[in-house]
Every structure is written in structure tokens, then in C-alpha cells.
């Protein structure tokens, strides 16, 4: 089982690579295979993680209905597994979906729920993603001063953690201003 578990985790990372390469069908196929493994083991935490990844993939591909289904399932599984952090990330993804479809009120509500989780667990990376996603919402609303503040807050976290990937995400968001 440990070999299957390790292979599944590697396959999940491979799915992320396919997603970043724009090979969405291959990424989805890979995620679904890994999801099937974790369903067979009954591991709801990893199922929640995969469902969030699928939701994000669907957002990127413009399949908002599919994204909503996967993200709602991810939140449900995270709650069932008692994994607040993952529930927070899924709520951020849900907020991103709502921002993309211009449902700004619902986006704000999702980010507020994620912030409630953040207040309980104090996770820097969750805080980073909440701030950056809320900045995107504020940019969409034309609230540039607030967006800049949120991006700068996210950038401080990226500097503190030393994450070059997250720092690059901040640069992308700044470029949209």
C-alpha cells in the first residue's frame, strides 16, 4: 500500500505539471485516477485535495459548472475529514470561481469563510492565497487601492516564506493594475 500511496502522490504532482503545461485533459485524467485510488482507501482528506485540484483545473478551463461541483465536494470532504486548512483552500478556489463569473458578493462570502478558518489555524500560505485572491476580486471591482494593499500583504508573506513561486504570482497580480 505504501508504494501505491507514493505513486498516487507523484501522480497528483504530475497532474499539476500537466495543468501548468495547459494539457487540461491529461491533467484531469491523472487527477481522476488518483482520486479513484483515494476513494478506494476511504481517505477523505486526499479526496478533498484532489477535488480542489479538479475544481481549479475546471476554473482555468472555463468549465465553471464542473468547478462548482468539484469545489463543493472538496469543501464537504475537508469538513468530513476535519481538515480546516484544505477547506480554507477550497473556499479560496470557490471565491476565485465566483470572481471569474462576476458573482462578487458570493466571492467575498467565500473569502470571508476562508478568513474565518485562517483565524483558527494561522497558516501563512492560506493567508497568502486569501490576500492574493481578494486582491483579484478588488481589481475586478475597480478598487485599486485596496487591491494594491492586499497584493503588498501577500508579497510580504512570500518574502517571509522565501517562496519564489508565490512572489511571481504577486508580480502577475501587480501587472494587472
Coordinates of C-alpha atoms in Angstrom, one line a residue:
X1 CA 0.0 0.0 0.0
X2 CA 2.9 2.4 0.7
X3 CA 4.1 2.0 -2.9
X4 CA 0.6 2.8 -4.2
X5 CA 0.3 5.8 -1.8
X6 CA 3.7 7.1 -3.0
X7 CA 2.8 6.6 -6.7
X8 CA -0.5 8.4 -6.1
X9 CA 1.2 11.4 -4.6
X10 CA 3.7 11.5 -7.5
X11 CA 0.8 11.2 -10.0
X12 CA -1.0 14.1 -8.3
X13 CA 2.1 16.3 -8.8
X14 CA 2.3 15.1 -12.4
X15 CA -1.3 16.3 -12.8
X16 CA -0.2 19.7 -11.6
X17 CA 2.6 19.7 -14.2
X18 CA 0.1 18.8 -17.0
X19 CA -2.2 21.6 -15.8
X20 CA 0.6 24.2 -15.9
X21 CA 1.5 23.0 -19.4
X22 CA -2.1 23.6 -20.5
X23 CA -2.7 19.9 -21.0
X24 CA -6.0 20.0 -19.2
X25 CA -7.5 16.7 -20.4
X26 CA -4.4 14.8 -19.4
X27 CA -4.3 16.6 -16.0
X28 CA -8.0 15.7 -15.4
X29 CA -7.4 12.1 -16.4
X30 CA -4.4 11.9 -14.0
X31 CA -6.4 13.6 -11.1
X32 CA -9.3 11.2 -11.7
X33 CA -7.0 8.2 -11.5
X34 CA -5.5 9.4 -8.2
X35 CA -9.0 10.3 -6.9
X36 CA -10.1 6.7 -7.6
X37 CA -7.2 5.4 -5.6
X38 CA -8.1 7.6 -2.6
X39 CA -11.7 6.7 -2.9
X40 CA -10.7 3.0 -2.7
X41 CA -8.8 3.7 0.5
X42 CA -11.5 5.9 2.0
X43 CA -9.1 8.8 2.6
X44 CA -11.4 11.8 2.6
X45 CA -8.6 14.3 3.1
X46 CA -6.7 13.4 -0.1
X47 CA -10.0 13.1 -1.9
X48 CA -10.7 16.7 -0.8
X49 CA -7.3 17.8 -2.1
X50 CA -7.9 16.1 -5.5
X51 CA -11.4 17.6 -5.8
X52 CA -9.9 21.1 -5.1
X53 CA -7.3 20.5 -7.8
X54 CA -10.1 19.4 -10.2
X55 CA -12.1 22.4 -9.3
X56 CA -9.2 24.7 -10.0
X57 CA -8.5 22.9 -13.3
X58 CA -12.1 23.4 -14.3
X59 CA -11.9 27.1 -13.5
X60 CA -8.8 27.5 -15.7
X61 CA -10.5 25.6 -18.5
X62 CA -13.7 27.8 -18.2
X63 CA -15.9 24.9 -17.0
X64 CA -17.5 26.8 -14.2
X65 CA -20.3 24.3 -13.6
X66 CA -17.8 21.5 -13.2
X67 CA -15.7 23.6 -11.0
X68 CA -18.6 24.4 -8.7
X69 CA -19.4 20.7 -8.3
X70 CA -15.8 19.7 -7.5
X71 CA -15.2 22.6 -5.1
X72 CA -18.4 22.0 -3.2
X73 CA -17.4 18.3 -2.9
X74 CA -13.9 19.3 -1.8
X75 CA -15.3 21.5 1.0
X76 CA -17.6 18.7 2.1
X77 CA -14.8 16.2 2.2
X78 CA -12.5 18.6 4.0
X79 CA -15.2 19.2 6.6
X80 CA -15.8 15.5 7.0
X81 CA -12.1 14.8 7.4
X82 CA -11.8 17.7 9.9
X83 CA -9.1 19.3 7.7
X84 CA -9.6 23.0 8.1
X85 CA -6.6 24.1 6.1
X86 CA -7.8 22.2 3.0
X87 CA -11.3 23.5 3.5
X88 CA -9.8 27.0 3.5
X89 CA -8.0 26.5 0.2
X90 CA -11.2 25.1 -1.4
X91 CA -13.1 28.1 -0.2
X92 CA -10.5 30.4 -1.8
X93 CA -10.8 28.4 -5.0
X94 CA -14.6 28.8 -4.8
X95 CA -14.1 32.5 -4.3
X96 CA -11.9 32.6 -7.4
X97 CA -14.6 30.8 -9.4
X98 CA -17.2 33.4 -8.3
X99 CA -14.8 36.3 -9.1
X100 CA -14.3 34.8 -12.6
X101 CA -18.1 34.7 -13.2
X102 CA -18.5 38.2 -11.7
X103 CA -20.5 37.0 -8.7
X104 CA -18.6 39.4 -6.5
X105 CA -20.9 39.1 -3.4
X106 CA -20.5 35.3 -3.4
X107 CA -16.7 35.6 -3.9
X108 CA -16.5 37.9 -0.9
X109 CA -18.5 35.5 1.2
X110 CA -16.2 32.5 0.2
X111 CA -13.1 34.5 1.1
X112 CA -14.6 35.6 4.4
X113 CA -15.3 32.0 5.3
X114 CA -11.7 31.2 4.4
X115 CA -10.6 34.0 6.6
X116 CA -12.6 32.5 9.5
X117 CA -10.6 29.3 9.0
X118 CA -7.4 31.3 8.8
X119 CA -8.2 32.9 12.2
X120 CA -8.4 29.4 13.7
X121 CA -5.3 27.9 12.2
X122 CA -2.9 30.8 11.3
X123 CA -1.4 29.3 8.1
X124 CA 0.9 31.7 6.2
X125 CA 0.3 30.1 2.8
X126 CA -3.5 30.1 3.2
X127 CA -3.2 33.8 4.3
X128 CA -1.2 34.5 1.1
X129 CA -3.8 32.9 -1.2
X130 CA -6.7 34.6 0.5
X131 CA -5.0 38.0 0.2
X132 CA -4.0 37.5 -3.4
X133 CA -7.4 36.2 -4.4
X134 CA -9.1 39.1 -2.6
X135 CA -6.8 41.4 -4.5
X136 CA -8.1 39.9 -7.7
X137 CA -11.7 40.5 -6.5
X138 CA -10.9 44.1 -5.7
X139 CA -9.2 44.6 -9.1
X140 CA -12.3 43.2 -10.8
X141 CA -14.4 45.7 -8.8
X142 CA -12.1 48.6 -9.7
X143 CA -10.9 49.1 -6.1
X144 CA -7.2 49.5 -7.0
X145 CA -6.0 51.0 -3.7
X146 CA -7.4 48.0 -1.7
X147 CA -6.1 45.6 -4.3
X148 CA -2.6 47.1 -4.0
X149 CA -2.7 46.7 -0.2
X150 CA -3.7 43.1 -0.5
X151 CA -1.0 42.3 -3.0
X152 CA 1.6 44.0 -0.8
X153 CA 0.4 41.9 2.1
X154 CA 0.7 38.8 0.0
X155 CA 4.1 39.9 -1.2
X156 CA 5.3 40.3 2.4
X157 CA 4.2 36.7 3.2
X158 CA 6.0 35.4 0.0
X159 CA 9.2 37.2 1.2
X160 CA 8.8 35.8 4.7
X161 CA 8.4 32.2 3.4
X162 CA 11.0 32.6 0.7
X163 CA 8.7 31.3 -1.9
X164 CA 9.7 32.4 -5.4
X165 CA 6.5 30.9 -6.9
X166 CA 4.3 32.9 -4.7
X167 CA 6.4 36.0 -5.3
X168 CA 5.9 35.6 -9.0
X169 CA 2.2 35.3 -8.5
X170 CA 2.3 38.7 -6.8
X171 CA 4.2 40.2 -9.8
X172 CA 1.5 38.9 -12.1
X173 CA -1.2 40.5 -10.0
X174 CA 0.7 43.8 -9.8
X175 CA 0.9 43.7 -13.6
X176 CA -2.9 43.7 -13.8
X177 CA -3.1 47.1 -12.1

